[in-house]
mmCIF file of C-alpha atoms in Angstrom:
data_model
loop_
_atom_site.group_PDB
_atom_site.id
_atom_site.type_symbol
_atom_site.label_atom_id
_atom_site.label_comp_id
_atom_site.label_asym_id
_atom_site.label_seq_id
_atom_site.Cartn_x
_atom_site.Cartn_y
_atom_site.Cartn_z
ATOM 1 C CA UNK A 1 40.704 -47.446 -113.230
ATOM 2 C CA UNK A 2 39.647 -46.942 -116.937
ATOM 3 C CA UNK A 3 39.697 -43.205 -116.148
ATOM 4 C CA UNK A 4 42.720 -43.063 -115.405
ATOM 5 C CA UNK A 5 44.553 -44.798 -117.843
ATOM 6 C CA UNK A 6 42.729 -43.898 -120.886
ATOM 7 C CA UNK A 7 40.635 -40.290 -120.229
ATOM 8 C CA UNK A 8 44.070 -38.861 -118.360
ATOM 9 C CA UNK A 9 45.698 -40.256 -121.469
ATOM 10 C CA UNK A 10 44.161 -38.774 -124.152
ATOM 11 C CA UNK A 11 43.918 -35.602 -122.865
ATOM 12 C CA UNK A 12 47.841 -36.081 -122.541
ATOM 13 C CA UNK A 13 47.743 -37.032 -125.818
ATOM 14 C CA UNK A 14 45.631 -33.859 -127.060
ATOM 15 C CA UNK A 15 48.522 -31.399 -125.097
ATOM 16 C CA UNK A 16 51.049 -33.421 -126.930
ATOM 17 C CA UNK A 17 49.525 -33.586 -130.549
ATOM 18 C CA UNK A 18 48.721 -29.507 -129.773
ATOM 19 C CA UNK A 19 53.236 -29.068 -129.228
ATOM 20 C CA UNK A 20 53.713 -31.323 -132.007
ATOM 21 C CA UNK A 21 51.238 -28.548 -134.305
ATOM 22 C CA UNK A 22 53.549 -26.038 -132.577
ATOM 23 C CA UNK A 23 56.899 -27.183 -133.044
ATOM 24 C CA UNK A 24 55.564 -27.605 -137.141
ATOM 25 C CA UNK A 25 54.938 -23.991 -137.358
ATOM 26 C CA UNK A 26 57.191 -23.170 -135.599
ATOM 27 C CA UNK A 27 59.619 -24.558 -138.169
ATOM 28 C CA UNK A 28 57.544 -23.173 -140.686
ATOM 29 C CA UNK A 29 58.030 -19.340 -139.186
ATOM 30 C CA UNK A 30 61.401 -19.756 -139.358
ATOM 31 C CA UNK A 31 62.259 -20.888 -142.858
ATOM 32 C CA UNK A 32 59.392 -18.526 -144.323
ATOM 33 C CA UNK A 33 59.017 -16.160 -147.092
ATOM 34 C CA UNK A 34 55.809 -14.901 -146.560
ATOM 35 C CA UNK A 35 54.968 -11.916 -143.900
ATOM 36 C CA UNK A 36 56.694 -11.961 -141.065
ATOM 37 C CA UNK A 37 53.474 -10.049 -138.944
ATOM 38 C CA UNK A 38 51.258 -12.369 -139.955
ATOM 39 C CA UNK A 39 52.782 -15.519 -139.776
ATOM 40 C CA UNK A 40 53.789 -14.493 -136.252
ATOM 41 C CA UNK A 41 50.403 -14.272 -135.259
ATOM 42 C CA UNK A 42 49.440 -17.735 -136.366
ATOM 43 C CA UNK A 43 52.099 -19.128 -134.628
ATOM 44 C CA UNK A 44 51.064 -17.238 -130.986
ATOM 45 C CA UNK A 45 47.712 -18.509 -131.868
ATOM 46 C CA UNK A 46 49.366 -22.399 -131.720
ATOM 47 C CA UNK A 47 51.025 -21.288 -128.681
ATOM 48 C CA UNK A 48 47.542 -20.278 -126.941
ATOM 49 C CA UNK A 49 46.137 -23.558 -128.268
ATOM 50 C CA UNK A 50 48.807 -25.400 -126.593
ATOM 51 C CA UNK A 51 48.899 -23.922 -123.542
ATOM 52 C CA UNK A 52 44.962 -24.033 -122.983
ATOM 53 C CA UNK A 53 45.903 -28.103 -123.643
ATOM 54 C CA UNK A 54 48.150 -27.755 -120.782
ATOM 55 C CA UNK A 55 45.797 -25.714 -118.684
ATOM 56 C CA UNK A 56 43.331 -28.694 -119.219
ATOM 57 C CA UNK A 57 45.287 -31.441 -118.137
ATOM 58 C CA UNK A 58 47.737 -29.454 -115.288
ATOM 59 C CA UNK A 59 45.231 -30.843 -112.224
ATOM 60 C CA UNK A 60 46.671 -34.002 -112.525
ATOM 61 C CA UNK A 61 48.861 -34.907 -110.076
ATOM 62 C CA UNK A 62 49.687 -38.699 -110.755
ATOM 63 C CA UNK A 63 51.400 -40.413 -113.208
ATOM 64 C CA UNK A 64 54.317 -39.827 -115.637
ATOM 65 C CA UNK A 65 54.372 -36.194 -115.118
ATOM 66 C CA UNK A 66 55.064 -36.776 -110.991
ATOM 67 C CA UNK A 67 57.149 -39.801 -111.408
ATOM 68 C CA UNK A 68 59.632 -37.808 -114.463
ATOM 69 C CA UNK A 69 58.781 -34.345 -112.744
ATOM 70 C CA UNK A 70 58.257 -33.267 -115.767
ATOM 71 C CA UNK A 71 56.174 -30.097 -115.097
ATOM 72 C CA UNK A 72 58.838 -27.888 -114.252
ATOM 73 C CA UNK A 73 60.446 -28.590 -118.068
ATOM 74 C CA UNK A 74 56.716 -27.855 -119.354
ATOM 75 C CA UNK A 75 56.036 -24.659 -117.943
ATOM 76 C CA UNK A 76 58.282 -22.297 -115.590
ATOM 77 C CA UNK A 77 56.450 -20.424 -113.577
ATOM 78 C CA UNK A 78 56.164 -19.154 -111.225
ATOM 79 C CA UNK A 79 59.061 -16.950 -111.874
ATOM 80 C CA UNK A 80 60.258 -14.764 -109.043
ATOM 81 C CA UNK A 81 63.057 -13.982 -110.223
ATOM 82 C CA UNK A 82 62.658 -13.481 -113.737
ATOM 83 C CA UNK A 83 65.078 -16.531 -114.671
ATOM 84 C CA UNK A 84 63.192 -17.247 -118.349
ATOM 85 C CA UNK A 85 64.332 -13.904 -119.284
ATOM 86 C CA UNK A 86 68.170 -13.295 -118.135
ATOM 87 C CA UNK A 87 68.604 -17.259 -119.115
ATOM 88 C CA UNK A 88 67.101 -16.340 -122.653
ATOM 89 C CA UNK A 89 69.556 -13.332 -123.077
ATOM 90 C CA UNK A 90 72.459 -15.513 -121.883
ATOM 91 C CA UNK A 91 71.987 -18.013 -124.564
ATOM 92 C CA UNK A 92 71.491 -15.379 -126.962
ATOM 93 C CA UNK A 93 74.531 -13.296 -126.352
ATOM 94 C CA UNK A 94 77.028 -16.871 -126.860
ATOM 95 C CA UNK A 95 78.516 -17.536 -130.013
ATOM 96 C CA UNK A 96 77.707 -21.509 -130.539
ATOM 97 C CA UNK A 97 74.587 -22.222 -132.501
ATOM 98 C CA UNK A 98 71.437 -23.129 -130.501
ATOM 99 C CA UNK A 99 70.714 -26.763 -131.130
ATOM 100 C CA UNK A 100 68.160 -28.803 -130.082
ATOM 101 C CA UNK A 101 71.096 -30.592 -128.101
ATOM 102 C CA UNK A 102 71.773 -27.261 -126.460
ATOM 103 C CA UNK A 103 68.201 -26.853 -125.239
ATOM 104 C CA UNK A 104 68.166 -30.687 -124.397
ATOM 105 C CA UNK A 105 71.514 -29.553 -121.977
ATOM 106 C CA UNK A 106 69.772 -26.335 -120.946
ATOM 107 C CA UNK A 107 68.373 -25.375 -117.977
ATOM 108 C CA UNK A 108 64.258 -26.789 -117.851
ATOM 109 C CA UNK A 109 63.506 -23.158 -117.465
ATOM 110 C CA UNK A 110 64.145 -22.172 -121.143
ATOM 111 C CA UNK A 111 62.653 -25.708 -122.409
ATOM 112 C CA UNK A 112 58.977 -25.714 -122.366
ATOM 113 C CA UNK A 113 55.648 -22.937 -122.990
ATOM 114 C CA UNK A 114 57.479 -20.038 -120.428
ATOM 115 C CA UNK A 115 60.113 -19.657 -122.871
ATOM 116 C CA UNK A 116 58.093 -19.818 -126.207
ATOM 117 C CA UNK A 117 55.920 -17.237 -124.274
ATOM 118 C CA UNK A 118 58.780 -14.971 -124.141
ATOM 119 C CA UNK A 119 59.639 -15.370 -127.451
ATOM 120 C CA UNK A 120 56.832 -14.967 -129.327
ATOM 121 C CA UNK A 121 54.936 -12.440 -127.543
ATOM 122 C CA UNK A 122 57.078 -10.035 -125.334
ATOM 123 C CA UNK A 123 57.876 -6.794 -126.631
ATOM 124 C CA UNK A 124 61.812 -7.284 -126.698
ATOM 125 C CA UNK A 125 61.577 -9.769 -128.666
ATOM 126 C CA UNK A 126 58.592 -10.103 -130.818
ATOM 127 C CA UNK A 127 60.377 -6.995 -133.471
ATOM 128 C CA UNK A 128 63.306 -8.530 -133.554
ATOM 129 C CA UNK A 129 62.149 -12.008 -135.838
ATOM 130 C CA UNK A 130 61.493 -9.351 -138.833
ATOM 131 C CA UNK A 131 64.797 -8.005 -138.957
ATOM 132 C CA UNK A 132 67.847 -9.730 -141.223
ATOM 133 C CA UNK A 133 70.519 -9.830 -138.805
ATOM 134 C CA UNK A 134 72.271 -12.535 -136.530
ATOM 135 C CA UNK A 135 70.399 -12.521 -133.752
ATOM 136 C CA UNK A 136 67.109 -12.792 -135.586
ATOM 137 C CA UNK A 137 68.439 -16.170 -136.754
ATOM 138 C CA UNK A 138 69.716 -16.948 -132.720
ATOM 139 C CA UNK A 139 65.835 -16.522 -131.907
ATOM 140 C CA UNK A 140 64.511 -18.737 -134.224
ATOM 141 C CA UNK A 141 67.310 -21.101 -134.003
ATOM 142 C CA UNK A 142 65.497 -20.666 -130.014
ATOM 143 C CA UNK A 143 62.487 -20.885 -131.504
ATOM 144 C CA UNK A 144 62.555 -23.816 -133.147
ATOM 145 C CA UNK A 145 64.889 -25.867 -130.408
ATOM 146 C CA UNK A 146 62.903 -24.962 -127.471
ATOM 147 C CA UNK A 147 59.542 -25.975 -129.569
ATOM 148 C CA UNK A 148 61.163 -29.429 -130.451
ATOM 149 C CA UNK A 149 62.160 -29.953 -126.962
ATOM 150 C CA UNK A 150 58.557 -29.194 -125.768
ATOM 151 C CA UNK A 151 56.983 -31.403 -128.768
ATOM 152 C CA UNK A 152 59.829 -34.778 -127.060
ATOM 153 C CA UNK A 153 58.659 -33.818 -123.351
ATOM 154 C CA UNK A 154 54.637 -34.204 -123.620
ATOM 155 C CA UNK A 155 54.982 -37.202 -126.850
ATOM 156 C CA UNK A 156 56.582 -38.866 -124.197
ATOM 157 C CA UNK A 157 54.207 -38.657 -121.102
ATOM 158 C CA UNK A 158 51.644 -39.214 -123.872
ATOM 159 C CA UNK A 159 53.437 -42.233 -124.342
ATOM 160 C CA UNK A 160 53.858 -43.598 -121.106
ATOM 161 C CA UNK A 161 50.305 -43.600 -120.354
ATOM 162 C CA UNK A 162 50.074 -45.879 -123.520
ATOM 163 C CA UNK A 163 52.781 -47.947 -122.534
ATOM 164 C CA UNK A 164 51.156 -51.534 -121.214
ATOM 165 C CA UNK A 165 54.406 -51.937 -119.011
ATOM 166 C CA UNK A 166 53.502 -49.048 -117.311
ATOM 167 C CA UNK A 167 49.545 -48.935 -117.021
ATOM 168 C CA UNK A 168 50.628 -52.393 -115.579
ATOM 169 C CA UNK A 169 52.736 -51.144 -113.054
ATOM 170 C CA UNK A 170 50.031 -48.495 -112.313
ATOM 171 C CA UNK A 171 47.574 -50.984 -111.588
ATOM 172 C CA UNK A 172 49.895 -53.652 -109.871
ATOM 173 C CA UNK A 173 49.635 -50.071 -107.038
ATOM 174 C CA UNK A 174 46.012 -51.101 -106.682
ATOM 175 C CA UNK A 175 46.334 -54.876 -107.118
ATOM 176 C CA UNK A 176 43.975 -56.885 -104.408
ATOM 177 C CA UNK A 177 41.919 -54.253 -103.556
ATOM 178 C CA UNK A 178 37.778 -55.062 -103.874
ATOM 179 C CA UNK A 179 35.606 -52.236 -105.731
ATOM 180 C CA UNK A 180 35.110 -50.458 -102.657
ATOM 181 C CA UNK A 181 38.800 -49.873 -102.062
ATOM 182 C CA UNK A 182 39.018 -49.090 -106.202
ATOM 183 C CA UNK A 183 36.752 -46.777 -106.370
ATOM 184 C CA UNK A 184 37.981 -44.728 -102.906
ATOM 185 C CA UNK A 185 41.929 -45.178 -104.266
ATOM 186 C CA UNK A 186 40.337 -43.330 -107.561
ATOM 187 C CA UNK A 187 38.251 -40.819 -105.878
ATOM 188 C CA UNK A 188 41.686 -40.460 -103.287
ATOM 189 C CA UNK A 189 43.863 -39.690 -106.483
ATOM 190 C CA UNK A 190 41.519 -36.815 -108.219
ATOM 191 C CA UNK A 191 40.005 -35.228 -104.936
ATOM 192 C CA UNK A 192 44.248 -34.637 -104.020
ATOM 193 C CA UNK A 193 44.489 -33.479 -107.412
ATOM 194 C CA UNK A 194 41.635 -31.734 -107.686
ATOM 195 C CA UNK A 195 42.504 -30.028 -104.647
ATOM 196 C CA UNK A 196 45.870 -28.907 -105.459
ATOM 197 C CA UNK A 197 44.708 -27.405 -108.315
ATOM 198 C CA UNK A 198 42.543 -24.964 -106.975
ATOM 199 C CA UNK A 199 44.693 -23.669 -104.405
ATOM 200 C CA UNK A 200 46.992 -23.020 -106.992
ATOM 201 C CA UNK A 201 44.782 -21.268 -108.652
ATOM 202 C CA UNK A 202 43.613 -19.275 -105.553
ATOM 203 C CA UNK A 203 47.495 -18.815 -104.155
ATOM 204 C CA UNK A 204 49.451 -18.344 -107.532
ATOM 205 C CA UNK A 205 47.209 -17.449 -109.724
ATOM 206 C CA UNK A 206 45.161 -15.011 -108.510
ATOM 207 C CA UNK A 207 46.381 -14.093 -105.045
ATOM 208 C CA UNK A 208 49.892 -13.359 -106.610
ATOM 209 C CA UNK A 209 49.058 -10.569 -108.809
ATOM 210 C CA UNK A 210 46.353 -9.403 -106.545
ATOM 211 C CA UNK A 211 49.210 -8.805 -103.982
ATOM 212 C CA UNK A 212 48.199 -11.041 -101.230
ATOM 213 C CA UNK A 213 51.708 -13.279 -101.200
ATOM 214 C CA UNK A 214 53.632 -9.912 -100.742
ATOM 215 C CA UNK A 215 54.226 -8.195 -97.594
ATOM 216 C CA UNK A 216 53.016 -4.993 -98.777
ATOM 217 C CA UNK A 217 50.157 -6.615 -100.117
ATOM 218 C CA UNK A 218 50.386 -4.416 -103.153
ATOM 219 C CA UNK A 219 48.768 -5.900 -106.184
ATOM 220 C CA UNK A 220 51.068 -7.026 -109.539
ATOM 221 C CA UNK A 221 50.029 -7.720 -112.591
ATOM 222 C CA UNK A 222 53.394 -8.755 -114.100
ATOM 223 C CA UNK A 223 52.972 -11.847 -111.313
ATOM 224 C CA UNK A 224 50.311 -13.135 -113.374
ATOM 225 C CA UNK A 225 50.634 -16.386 -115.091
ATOM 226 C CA UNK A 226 50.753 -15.981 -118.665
ATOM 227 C CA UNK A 227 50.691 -12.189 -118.820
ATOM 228 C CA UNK A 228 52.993 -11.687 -121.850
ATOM 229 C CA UNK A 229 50.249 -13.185 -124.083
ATOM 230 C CA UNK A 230 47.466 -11.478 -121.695
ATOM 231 C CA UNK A 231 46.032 -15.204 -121.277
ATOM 232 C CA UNK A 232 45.973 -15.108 -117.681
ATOM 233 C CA UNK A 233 42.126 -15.486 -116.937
ATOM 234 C CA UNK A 234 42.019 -17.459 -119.886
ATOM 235 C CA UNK A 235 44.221 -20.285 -118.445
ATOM 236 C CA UNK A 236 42.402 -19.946 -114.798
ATOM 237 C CA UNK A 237 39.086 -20.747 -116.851
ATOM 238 C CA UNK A 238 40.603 -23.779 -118.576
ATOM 239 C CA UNK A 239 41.418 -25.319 -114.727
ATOM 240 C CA UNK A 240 38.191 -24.564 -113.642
ATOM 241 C CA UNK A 241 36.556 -26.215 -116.890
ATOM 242 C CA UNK A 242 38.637 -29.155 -116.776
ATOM 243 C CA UNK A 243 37.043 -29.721 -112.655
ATOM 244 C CA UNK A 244 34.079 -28.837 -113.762
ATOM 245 C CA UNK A 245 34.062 -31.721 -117.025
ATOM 246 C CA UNK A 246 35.343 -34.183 -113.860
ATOM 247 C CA UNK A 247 32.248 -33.782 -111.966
ATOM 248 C CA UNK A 248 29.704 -34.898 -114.587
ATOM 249 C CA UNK A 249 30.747 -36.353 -117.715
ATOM 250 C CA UNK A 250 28.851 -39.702 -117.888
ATOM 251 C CA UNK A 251 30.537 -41.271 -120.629
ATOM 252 C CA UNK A 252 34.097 -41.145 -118.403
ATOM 253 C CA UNK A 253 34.646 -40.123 -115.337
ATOM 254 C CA UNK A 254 31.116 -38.658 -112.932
ATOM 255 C CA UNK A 255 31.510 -37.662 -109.746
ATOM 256 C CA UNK A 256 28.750 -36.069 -109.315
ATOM 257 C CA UNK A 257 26.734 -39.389 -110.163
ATOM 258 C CA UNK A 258 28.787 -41.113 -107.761
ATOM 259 C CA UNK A 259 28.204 -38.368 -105.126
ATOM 260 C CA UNK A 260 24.519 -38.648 -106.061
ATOM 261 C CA UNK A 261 24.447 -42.335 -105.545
ATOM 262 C CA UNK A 262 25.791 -42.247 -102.328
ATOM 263 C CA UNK A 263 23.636 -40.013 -100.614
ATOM 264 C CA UNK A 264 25.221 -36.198 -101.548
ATOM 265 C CA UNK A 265 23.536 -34.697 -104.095
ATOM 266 C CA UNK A 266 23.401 -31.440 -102.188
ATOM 267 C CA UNK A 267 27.224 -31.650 -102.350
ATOM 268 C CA UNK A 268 27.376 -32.671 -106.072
ATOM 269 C CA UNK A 269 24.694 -29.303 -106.823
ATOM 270 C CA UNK A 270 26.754 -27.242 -104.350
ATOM 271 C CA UNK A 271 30.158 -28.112 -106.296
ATOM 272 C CA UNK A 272 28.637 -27.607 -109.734
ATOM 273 C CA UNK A 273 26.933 -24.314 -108.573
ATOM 274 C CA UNK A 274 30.125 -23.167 -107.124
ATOM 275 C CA UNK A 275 32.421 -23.754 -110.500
ATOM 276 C CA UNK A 276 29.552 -22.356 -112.448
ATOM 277 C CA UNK A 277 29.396 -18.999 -111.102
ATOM 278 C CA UNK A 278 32.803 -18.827 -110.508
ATOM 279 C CA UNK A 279 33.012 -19.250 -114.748
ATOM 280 C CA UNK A 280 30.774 -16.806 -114.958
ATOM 281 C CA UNK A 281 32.568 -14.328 -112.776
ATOM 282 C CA UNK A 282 35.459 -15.149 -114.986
ATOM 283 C CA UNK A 283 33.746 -14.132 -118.461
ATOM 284 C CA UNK A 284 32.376 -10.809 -116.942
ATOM 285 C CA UNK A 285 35.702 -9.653 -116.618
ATOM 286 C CA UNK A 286 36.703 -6.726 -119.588
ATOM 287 C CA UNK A 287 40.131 -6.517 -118.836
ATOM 288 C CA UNK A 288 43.367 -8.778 -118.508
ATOM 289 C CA UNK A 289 44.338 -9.954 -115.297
ATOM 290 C CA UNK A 290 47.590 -8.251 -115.559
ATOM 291 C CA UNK A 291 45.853 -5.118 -116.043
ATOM 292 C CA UNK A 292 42.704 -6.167 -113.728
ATOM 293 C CA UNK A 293 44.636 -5.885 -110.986
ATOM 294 C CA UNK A 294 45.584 -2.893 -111.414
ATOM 295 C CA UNK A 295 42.143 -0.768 -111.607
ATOM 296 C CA UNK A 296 39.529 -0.383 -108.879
ATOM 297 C CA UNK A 297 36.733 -1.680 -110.221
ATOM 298 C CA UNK A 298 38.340 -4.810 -111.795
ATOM 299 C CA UNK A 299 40.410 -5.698 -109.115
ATOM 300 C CA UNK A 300 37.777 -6.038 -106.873
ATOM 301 C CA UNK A 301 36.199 -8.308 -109.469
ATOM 302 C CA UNK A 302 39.292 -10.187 -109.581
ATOM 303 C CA UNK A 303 39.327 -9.880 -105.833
ATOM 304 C CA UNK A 304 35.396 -11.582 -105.836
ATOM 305 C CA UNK A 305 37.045 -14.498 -108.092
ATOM 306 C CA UNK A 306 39.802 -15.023 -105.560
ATOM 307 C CA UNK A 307 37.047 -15.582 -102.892
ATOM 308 C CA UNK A 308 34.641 -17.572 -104.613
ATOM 309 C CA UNK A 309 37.788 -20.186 -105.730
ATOM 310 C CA UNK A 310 38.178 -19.773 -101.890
ATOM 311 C CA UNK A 311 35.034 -20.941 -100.980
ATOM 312 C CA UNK A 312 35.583 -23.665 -103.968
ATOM 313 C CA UNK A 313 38.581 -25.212 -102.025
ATOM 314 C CA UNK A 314 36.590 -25.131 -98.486
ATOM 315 C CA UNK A 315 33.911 -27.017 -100.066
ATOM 316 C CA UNK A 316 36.536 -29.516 -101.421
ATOM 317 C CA UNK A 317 38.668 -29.970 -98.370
ATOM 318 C CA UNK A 318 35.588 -30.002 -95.623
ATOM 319 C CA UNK A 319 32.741 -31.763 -97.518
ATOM 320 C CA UNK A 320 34.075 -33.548 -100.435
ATOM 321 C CA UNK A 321 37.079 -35.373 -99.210
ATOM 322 C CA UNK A 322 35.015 -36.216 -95.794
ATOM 323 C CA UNK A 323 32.252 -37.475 -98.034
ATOM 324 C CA UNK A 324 34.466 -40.021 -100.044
ATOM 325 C CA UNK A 325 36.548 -41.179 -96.683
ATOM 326 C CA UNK A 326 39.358 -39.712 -98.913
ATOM 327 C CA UNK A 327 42.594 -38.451 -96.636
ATOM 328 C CA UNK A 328 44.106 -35.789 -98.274
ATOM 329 C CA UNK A 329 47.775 -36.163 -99.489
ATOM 330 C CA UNK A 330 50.483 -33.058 -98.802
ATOM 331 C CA UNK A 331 50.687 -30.535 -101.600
ATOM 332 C CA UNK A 332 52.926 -27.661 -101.764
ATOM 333 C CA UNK A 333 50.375 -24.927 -101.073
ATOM 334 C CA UNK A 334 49.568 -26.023 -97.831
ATOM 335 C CA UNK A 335 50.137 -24.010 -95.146
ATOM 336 C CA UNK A 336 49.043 -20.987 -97.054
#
């Protein structure tokens, strides 16, 4: 279980150095003197860095982030109902100082990447850091709280999968099992993972905005994930990539060498093939997602995504997972 307890680990550890880098400049925005523009856009740059680090290491489904559930305080989304927003102007409009002890009290929908989203790249907010007035100083008191509290969350799951006591009572899960029964626990744990992952994609991610979770089936861009800072596609990709890395990397984890030495490497070249052109799909696309949807032409390019993702997760749930003996776990986009 090497993979899992160091590979999973650093790239926790990559998403938590990558807040850590944000919560710095974020600091560094807020007690500047240089230009306000500018230094803005360097710090929505570290905010795209971090959340591609999240995007890379959101398939997994084990560990400290299901035992603390943890993702929720990471990212909020999706958000029917708008709740990063009115929660953002409530806290705004109160008197008391926003401390990181007020964001540690808060509600986890204003504590992680949804709510530096907001602040540093939508519209009703972005003007209002340049101005010399109170609530300039509430937002970056916001700013700065909600980046610190983001930096605590991932240093910690970083942490954890450090922590001997807990790597111990990881592998105490698995103790008495032969290399057979290893190697089909570890397959069991990323195929379920693996899984969920790309029906989120396909259900949330793209079938949202494209309309296909409404009952008019009209398409929405603003149900994109990510479409404040138009990095919709952009996170989609990093999912994809992060499978894709998963399937042959021979210096960690290769299951496409394992698939190969038992018997399927038409499955193996069949998954690779599919995640390639499906990446490929994805570059070809001129337009944000949020927009994408929204246009003809586009939208039925988005729409030729959504199906080849679908055709991802049939080739997952009917060939892989039969082909490792792995029974797949329950994951909230089943039944959809």
């Amino acid at each position: 279980m090497q993979f899992v307890t160091q590979t999973v680990g650093k790239q926790y550890q990559d998403f938590a150095d990558e807040s850590s880098a944000l919560a710095a400049a974020a600091g560094g925005y807020c007690g500047r003197d240089g230009n306000p523009e500018s230094d803005l856009q360097l710090l929505q740059q570290q905010w795209l860095k971090t959340m591609s680090a999240w995007q890379t290491v959101q398939w997994v489904r084990f560990g400290p982030i299901v035992q603390n559930n943890e993702d929720w305080r990471i990212q909020f989304w999706p958000d029917k109902k708008n709740l990063v927003s009115r929660k953002t102007q409530q806290l705004l409009q109160k008197d008391e100082p926003i401390t990181d002890a007020v964001i540690e009290s808060a509600s986890v929908v204003i504590q992680g990447l949804s709510e530096l989203e907001l602040l540093l790249f939508d519209e009703e907010y972005t003007p209002v850091y340049a101005a010399d007035d109170p609530m300039a100083q509430r937002q970056c008191q916001l700013l700065e709280a909600v980046s610190n509290r983001l930096k605590k969350t991932t240093s910690q799951i970083a942490a954890d999968w450090k922590d001997p006591a807990a790597n111990e009572e990881w592998l105490n899960t698995i103790a008495d099992q032969d290399e057979k029964q290893l190697a089909s626990l570890r397959n069991g744990k990323i195929v379920d993972s693996i899984l969920a992952q790309v029906e989120r994609v396909k259900v949330d991610k793209l079938g949202g905005p494209l309309g296909f979770k409404n009952r008019s089936k009209q398409a929405n861009g603003y149900f994109s994930e990510s479409w404040r800072s138009g990095s919709s596609l952009e996170n989609v990709k990093h999912n994809l990539a992060a499978i894709k890395a998963l399937l042959a990397h021979p210096d960690e984890y290769d299951l496409s060498d394992y698939l190969i030495e038992h018997d399927q490497a038409e499955l193996a070249q069949k998954l690779a093939a599919s995640l390639d052109s499906i990446l490929t799909q994805i570059e070809a696309v001129d337009a944000d997602l949020k927009v994408a949807v929204t246009q003809p032409q586009s939208k039925a390019e988005i729409a030729k995504i959504y199906d080849q993702v679908n055709g991802l997760n049939q080739i997952l749930r009917e060939q892989l997972a039969p082909a490792l003996g792995v029974v797949l776990g329950f994951n909230s986009n089943d039944g959809d």
